[in-house]
Short mmCIF file of C-alpha atoms in Angstrom, two decimals:
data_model
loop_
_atom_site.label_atom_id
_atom_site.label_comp_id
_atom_site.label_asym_id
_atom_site.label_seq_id
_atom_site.Cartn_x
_atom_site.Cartn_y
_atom_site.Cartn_z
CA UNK U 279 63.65 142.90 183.26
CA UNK U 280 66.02 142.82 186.44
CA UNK U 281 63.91 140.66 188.40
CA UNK U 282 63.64 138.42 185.26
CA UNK U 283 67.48 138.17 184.89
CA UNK U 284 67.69 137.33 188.53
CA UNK U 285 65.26 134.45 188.51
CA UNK U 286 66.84 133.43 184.81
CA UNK U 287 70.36 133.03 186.47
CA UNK U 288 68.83 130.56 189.24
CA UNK U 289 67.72 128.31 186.45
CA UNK U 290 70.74 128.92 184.42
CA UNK U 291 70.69 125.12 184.01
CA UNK U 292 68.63 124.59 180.51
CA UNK U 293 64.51 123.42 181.32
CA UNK U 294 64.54 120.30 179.50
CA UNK U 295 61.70 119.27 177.12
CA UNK U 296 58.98 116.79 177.64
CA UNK U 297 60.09 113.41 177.73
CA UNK U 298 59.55 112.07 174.08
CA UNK U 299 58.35 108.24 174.40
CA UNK U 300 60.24 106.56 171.37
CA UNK U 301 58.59 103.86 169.52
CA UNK U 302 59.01 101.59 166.61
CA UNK U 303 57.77 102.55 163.04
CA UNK U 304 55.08 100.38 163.80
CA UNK U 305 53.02 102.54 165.92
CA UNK U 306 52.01 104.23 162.53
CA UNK U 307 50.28 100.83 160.90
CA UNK U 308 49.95 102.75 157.46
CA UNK U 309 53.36 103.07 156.69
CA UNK U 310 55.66 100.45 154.93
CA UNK U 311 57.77 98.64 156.17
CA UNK U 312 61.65 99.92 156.98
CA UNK U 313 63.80 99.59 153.87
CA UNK U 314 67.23 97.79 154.65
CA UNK U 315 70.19 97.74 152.40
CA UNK U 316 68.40 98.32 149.52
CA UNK U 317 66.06 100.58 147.21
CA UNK U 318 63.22 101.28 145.18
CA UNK U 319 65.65 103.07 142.78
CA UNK U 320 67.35 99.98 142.19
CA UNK U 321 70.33 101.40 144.08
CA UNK U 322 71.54 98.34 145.60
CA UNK U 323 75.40 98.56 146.13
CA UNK U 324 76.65 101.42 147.96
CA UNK U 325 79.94 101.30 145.84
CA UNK U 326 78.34 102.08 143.03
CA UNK U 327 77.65 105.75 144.37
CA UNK U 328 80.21 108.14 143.17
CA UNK U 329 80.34 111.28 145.32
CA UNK U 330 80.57 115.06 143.52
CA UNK U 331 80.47 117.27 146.42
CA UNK U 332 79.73 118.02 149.58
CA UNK U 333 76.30 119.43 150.58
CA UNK U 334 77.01 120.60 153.96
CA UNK U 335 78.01 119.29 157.54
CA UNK U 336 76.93 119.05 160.72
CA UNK U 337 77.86 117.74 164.82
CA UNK U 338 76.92 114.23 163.59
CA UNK U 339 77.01 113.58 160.36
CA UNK U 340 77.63 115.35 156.51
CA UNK U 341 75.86 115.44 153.63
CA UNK U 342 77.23 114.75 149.37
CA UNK U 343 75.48 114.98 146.56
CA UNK U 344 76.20 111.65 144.92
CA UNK U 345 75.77 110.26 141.69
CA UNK U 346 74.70 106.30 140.71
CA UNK U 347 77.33 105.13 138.08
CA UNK U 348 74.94 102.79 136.36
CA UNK U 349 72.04 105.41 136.22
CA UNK U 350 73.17 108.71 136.54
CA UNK U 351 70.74 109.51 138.68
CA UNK U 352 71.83 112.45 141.12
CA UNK U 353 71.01 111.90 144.78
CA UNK U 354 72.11 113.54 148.35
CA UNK U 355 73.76 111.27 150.65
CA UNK U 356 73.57 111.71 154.06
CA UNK U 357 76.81 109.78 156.14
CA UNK U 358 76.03 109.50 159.57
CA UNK U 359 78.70 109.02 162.16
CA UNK U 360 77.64 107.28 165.25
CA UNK U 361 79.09 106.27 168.58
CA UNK U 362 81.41 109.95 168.45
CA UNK U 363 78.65 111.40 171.04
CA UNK U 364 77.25 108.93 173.67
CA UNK U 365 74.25 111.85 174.40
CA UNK U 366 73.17 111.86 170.51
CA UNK U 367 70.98 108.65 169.28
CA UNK U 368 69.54 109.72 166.20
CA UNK U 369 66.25 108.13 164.89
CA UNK U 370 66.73 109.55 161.53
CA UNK U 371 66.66 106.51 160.03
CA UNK U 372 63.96 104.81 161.63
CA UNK U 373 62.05 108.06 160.57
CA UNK U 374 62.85 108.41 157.50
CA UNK U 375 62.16 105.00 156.27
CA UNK U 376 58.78 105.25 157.17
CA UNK U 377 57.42 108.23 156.11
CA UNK U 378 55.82 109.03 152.78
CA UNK U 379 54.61 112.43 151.61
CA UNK U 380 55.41 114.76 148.83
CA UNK U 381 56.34 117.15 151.64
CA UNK U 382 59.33 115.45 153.08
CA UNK U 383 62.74 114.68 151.79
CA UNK U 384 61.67 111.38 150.60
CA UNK U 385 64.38 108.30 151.50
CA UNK U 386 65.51 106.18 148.41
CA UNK U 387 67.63 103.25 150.90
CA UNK U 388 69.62 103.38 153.97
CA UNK U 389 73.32 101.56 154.11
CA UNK U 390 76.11 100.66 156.66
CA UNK U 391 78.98 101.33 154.69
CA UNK U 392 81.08 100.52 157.75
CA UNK U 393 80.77 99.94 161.18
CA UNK U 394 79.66 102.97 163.35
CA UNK U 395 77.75 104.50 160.13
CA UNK U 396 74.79 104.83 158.63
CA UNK U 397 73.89 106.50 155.33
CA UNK U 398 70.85 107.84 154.11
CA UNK U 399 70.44 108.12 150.17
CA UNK U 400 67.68 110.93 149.69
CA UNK U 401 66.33 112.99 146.98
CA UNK U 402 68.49 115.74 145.73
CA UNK U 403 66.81 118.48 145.56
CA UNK U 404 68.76 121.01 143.12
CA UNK U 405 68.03 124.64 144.43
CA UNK U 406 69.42 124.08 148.19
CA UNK U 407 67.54 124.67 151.01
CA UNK U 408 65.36 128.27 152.10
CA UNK U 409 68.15 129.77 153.90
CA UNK U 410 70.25 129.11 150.85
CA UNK U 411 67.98 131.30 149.03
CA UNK U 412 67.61 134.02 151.20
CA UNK U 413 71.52 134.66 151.74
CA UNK U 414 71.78 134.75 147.29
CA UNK U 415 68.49 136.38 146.53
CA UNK U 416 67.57 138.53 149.66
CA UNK U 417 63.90 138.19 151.83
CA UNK U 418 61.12 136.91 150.08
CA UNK U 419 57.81 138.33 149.52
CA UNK U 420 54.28 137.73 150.94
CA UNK U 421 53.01 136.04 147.57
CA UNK U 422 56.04 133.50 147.71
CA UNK U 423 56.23 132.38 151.64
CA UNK U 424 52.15 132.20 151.34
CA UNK U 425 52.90 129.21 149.22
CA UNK U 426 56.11 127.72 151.24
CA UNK U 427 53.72 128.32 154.56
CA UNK U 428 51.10 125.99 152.76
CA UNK U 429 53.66 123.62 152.14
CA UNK U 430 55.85 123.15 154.74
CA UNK U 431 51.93 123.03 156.96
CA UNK U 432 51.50 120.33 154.94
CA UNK U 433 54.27 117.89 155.83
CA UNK U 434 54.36 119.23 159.03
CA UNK U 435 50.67 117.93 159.31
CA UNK U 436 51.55 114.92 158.18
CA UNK U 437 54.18 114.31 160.51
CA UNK U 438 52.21 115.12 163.27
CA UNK U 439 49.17 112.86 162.35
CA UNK U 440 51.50 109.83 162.28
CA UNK U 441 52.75 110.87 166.21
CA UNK U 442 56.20 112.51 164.76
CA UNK U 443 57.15 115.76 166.00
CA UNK U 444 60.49 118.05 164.29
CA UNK U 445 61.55 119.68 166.97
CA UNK U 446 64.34 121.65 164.58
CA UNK U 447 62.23 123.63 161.79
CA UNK U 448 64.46 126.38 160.59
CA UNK U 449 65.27 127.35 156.67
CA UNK U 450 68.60 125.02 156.38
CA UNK U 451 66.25 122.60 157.11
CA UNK U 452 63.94 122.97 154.64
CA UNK U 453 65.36 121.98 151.43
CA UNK U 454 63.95 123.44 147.99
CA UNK U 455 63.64 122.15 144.00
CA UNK U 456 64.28 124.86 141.36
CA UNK U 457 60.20 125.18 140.66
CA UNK U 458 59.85 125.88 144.27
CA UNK U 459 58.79 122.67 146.02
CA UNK U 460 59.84 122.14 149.48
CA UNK U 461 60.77 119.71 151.51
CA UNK U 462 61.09 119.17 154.96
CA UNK U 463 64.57 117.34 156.04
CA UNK U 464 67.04 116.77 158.69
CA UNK U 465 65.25 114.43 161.08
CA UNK U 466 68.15 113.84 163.44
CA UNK U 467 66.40 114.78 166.40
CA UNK U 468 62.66 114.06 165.63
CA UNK U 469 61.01 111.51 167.59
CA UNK U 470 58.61 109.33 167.74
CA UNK U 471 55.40 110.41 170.38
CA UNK U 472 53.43 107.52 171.37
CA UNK U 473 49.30 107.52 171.97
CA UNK U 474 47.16 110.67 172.43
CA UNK U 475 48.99 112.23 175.31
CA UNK U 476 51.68 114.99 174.39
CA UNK U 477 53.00 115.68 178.10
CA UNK U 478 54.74 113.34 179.86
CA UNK U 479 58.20 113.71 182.70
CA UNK U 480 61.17 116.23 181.58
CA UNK U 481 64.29 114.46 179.70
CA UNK U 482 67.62 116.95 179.80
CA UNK U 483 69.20 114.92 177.06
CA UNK U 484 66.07 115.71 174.85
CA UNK U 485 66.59 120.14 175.43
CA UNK U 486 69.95 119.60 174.48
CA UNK U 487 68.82 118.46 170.51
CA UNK U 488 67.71 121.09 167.87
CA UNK U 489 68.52 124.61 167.27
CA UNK U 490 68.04 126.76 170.37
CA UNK U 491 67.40 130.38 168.56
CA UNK U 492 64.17 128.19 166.79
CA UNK U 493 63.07 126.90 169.89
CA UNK U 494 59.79 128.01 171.49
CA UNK U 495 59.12 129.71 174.90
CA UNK U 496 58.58 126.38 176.65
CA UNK U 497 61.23 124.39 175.42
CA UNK U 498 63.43 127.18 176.37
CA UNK U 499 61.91 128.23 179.92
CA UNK U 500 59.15 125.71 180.74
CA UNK U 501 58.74 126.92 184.26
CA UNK U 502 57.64 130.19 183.39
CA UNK U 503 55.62 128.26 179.98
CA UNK U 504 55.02 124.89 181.10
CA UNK U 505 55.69 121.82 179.22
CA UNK U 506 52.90 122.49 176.55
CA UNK U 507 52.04 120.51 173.64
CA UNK U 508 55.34 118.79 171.74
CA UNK U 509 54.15 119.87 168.60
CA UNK U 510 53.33 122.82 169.65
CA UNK U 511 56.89 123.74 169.32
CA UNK U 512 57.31 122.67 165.53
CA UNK U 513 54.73 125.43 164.39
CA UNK U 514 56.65 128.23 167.00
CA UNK U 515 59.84 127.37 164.82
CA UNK U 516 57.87 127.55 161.69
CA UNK U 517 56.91 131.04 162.49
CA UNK U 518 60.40 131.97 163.48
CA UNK U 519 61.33 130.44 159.96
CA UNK U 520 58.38 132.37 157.72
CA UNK U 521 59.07 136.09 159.59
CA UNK U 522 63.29 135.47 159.46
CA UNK U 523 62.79 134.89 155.62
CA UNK U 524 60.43 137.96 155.25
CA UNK U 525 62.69 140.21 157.22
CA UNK U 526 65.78 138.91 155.81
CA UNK U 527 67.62 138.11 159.20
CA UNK U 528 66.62 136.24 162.75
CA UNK U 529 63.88 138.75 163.52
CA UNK U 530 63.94 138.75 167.46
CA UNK U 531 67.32 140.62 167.21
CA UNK U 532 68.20 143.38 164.68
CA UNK U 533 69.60 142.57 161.31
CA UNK U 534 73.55 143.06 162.31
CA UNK U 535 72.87 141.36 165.70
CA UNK U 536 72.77 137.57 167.14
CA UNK U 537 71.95 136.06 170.45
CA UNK U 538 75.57 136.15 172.45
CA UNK U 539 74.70 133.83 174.92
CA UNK U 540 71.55 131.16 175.79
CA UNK U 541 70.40 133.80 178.46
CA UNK U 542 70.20 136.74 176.34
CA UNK U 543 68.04 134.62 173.81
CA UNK U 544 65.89 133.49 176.38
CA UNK U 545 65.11 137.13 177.70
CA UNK U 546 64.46 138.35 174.66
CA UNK U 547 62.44 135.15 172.89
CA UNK U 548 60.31 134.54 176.08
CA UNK U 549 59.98 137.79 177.64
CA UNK U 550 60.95 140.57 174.92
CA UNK U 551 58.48 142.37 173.10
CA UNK U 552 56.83 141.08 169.79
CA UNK U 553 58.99 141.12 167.02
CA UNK U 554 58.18 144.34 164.31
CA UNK U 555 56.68 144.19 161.09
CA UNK U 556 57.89 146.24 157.60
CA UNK U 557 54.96 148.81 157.27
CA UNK U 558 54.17 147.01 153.92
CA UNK U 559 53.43 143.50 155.72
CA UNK U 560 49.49 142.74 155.00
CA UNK U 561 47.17 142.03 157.70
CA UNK U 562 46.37 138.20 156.82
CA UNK U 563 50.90 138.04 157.19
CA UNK U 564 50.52 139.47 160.60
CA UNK U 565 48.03 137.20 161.82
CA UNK U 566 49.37 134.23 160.78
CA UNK U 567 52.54 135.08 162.31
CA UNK U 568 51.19 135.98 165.57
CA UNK U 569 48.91 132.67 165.61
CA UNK U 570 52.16 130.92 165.23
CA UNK U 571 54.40 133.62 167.12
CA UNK U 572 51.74 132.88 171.13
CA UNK U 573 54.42 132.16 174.03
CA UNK U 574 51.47 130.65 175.59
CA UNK U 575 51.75 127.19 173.71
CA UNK U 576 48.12 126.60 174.91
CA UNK U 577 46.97 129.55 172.41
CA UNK U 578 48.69 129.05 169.62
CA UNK U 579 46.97 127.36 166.77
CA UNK U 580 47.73 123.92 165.70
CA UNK U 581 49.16 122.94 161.89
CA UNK U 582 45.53 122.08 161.31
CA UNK U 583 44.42 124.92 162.72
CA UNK U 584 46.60 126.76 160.60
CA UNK U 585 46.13 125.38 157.51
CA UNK U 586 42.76 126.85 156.95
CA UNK U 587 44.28 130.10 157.96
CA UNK U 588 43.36 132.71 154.85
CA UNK U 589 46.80 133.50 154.38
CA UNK U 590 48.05 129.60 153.99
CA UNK U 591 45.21 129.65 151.99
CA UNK U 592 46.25 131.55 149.18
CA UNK U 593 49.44 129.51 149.21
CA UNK U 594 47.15 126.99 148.73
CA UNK U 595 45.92 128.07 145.70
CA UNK U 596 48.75 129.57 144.04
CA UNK U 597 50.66 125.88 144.56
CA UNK U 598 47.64 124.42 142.30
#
């Protein structure tokens, strides 16, 4: 562990992640086209959205659940500040705007209530998001995250057949309806990958976006990793996600611990032991997490991979 520290401090600068090549929402023919000012809702002035609350907030941006006067409809609005970060350029919108699947936040219109801003009007979805849950109600079982597994697989599989990867899966992220849909949201860092090819020249400005405790061995020390697939990553974070909501707390450090520092994560993440199980964790839990939990981003299964896993398979089945 010495001799890893050592060689850790000569890289203390961060290993940046594969360039991402950004495209247009037209490298994904089957999607419609970007929605501008405007909504299939019938939302079409931005004045007429009254706001109730606030949702959350982040580095870039905050989030209100809003309400349309003329409708009462109940939405989440999304304000996006740009310009107050030179290093962040969001494709949020451009994401969101294409994308349709019953596994994503879905995007009702996107406005410019002034210059600098953008705002997304999304689905509200009324029972918060999985990390929400946990901190009220306490882990969740095996029966339960069998059936988020299956669907948070399944938008991620979507995303990643129309060339978008995540790249910041983690429970706040993953927003939740009272009968226990869920959504995947927050694409403020996702990108775009063009063609076949997943590999391509290191970008530092890309390292620097998403959450680092999520991240995956080679996003976090690609020369000991390598670059690996870039959506490989998304199903390291989803493991991460699934085992932190079984154990009840970020399950590479102990439950009244966090990371102190990027270095400490990084020793433990990449070159720690495997995190523990309860006793009472089944054997189909353990292998699903370990398929998802391989530093070696080579090894570890794909979403599609994954999906026929017979764990995410009885997700499957309870969800019908």
């Amino acid at each position: 562990m010495v001799h890893i520290r050592q060689r850790m401090q000569q890289h203390l600068k961060l290993d940046p992640l594969p360039e991402l090549k950004i495209g247009e929402c037209a490298v994904c023919p089957c999607f419609p086209k970007p929605m501008c000012g405007t909504t299939i809702q019938g939302v079409g002035d931005f004045l007429d959205l009254e706001k109730l609350c606030v949702l959350g907030r982040g580095n870039h941006g905050s989030v209100y659940k809003v309400r349309h006067g003329p409708k009462l409809a109940i939405y989440a609005l999304k304000i996006i500040h740009q310009g107050t970060n030179d290093a962040y350029e969001s494709h949020e919108t451009e994401i969101l705007s294409c994308i349709d699947s019953p596994f994503v936040v879905k995007c009702h219109g996107i406005f410019e209530p002034r210059a600098g801003e953008k705002a997304i009007l999304m689905e509200y979805m009324d029972a918060g998001t999985l990390d929400s849950i946990l901190r009220a109600n306490g882990p969740f079982s095996e029966t339960s995250l069998a059936h988020i597994a299956s669907q948070i697989l399944s938008g991620l599989n979507y995303l990643h057949e129309h060339n978008i990867v995540h790249l910041d899966i983690k429970p706040s992220n993953l927003l939740v309806s009272k009968d226990m849909k869920v959504k995947i949201a927050d694409f403020g860092v996702s990108k775009f990958v063009h063609g076949i090819g997943t590999r391509a020249a290191t970008n530092y400005h890309s390292m620097c976006q998403g959450t680092q405790a999520y991240m995956s061995p080679e996003r976090l020390d690609s020369h000991a990793f390598g670059s690996g697939s870039v959506y490989a990553g998304d199903v390291w974070s989803l493991g991460v996600t699934l085992l932190e909501l079984y154990v009840g707390h970020f399950p590479f450090f102990p439950a009244d611990k966090r990371p102190s520092n990027w270095m400490e994560l990084v020793l433990v993440v990449c070159y720690g032991e495997f995190p523990g199980f309860p006793e009472e964790a089944s054997e189909e839990f353990r292998s699903f997490i370990k398929c998802c939990l391989e530093k070696n981003p080579s090894k570890r299964w794909t979403v599609s991979q994954l999906l026929s896993h017979p764990y995410v398979c009885l997700g499957g089945r309870l969800g019908k």
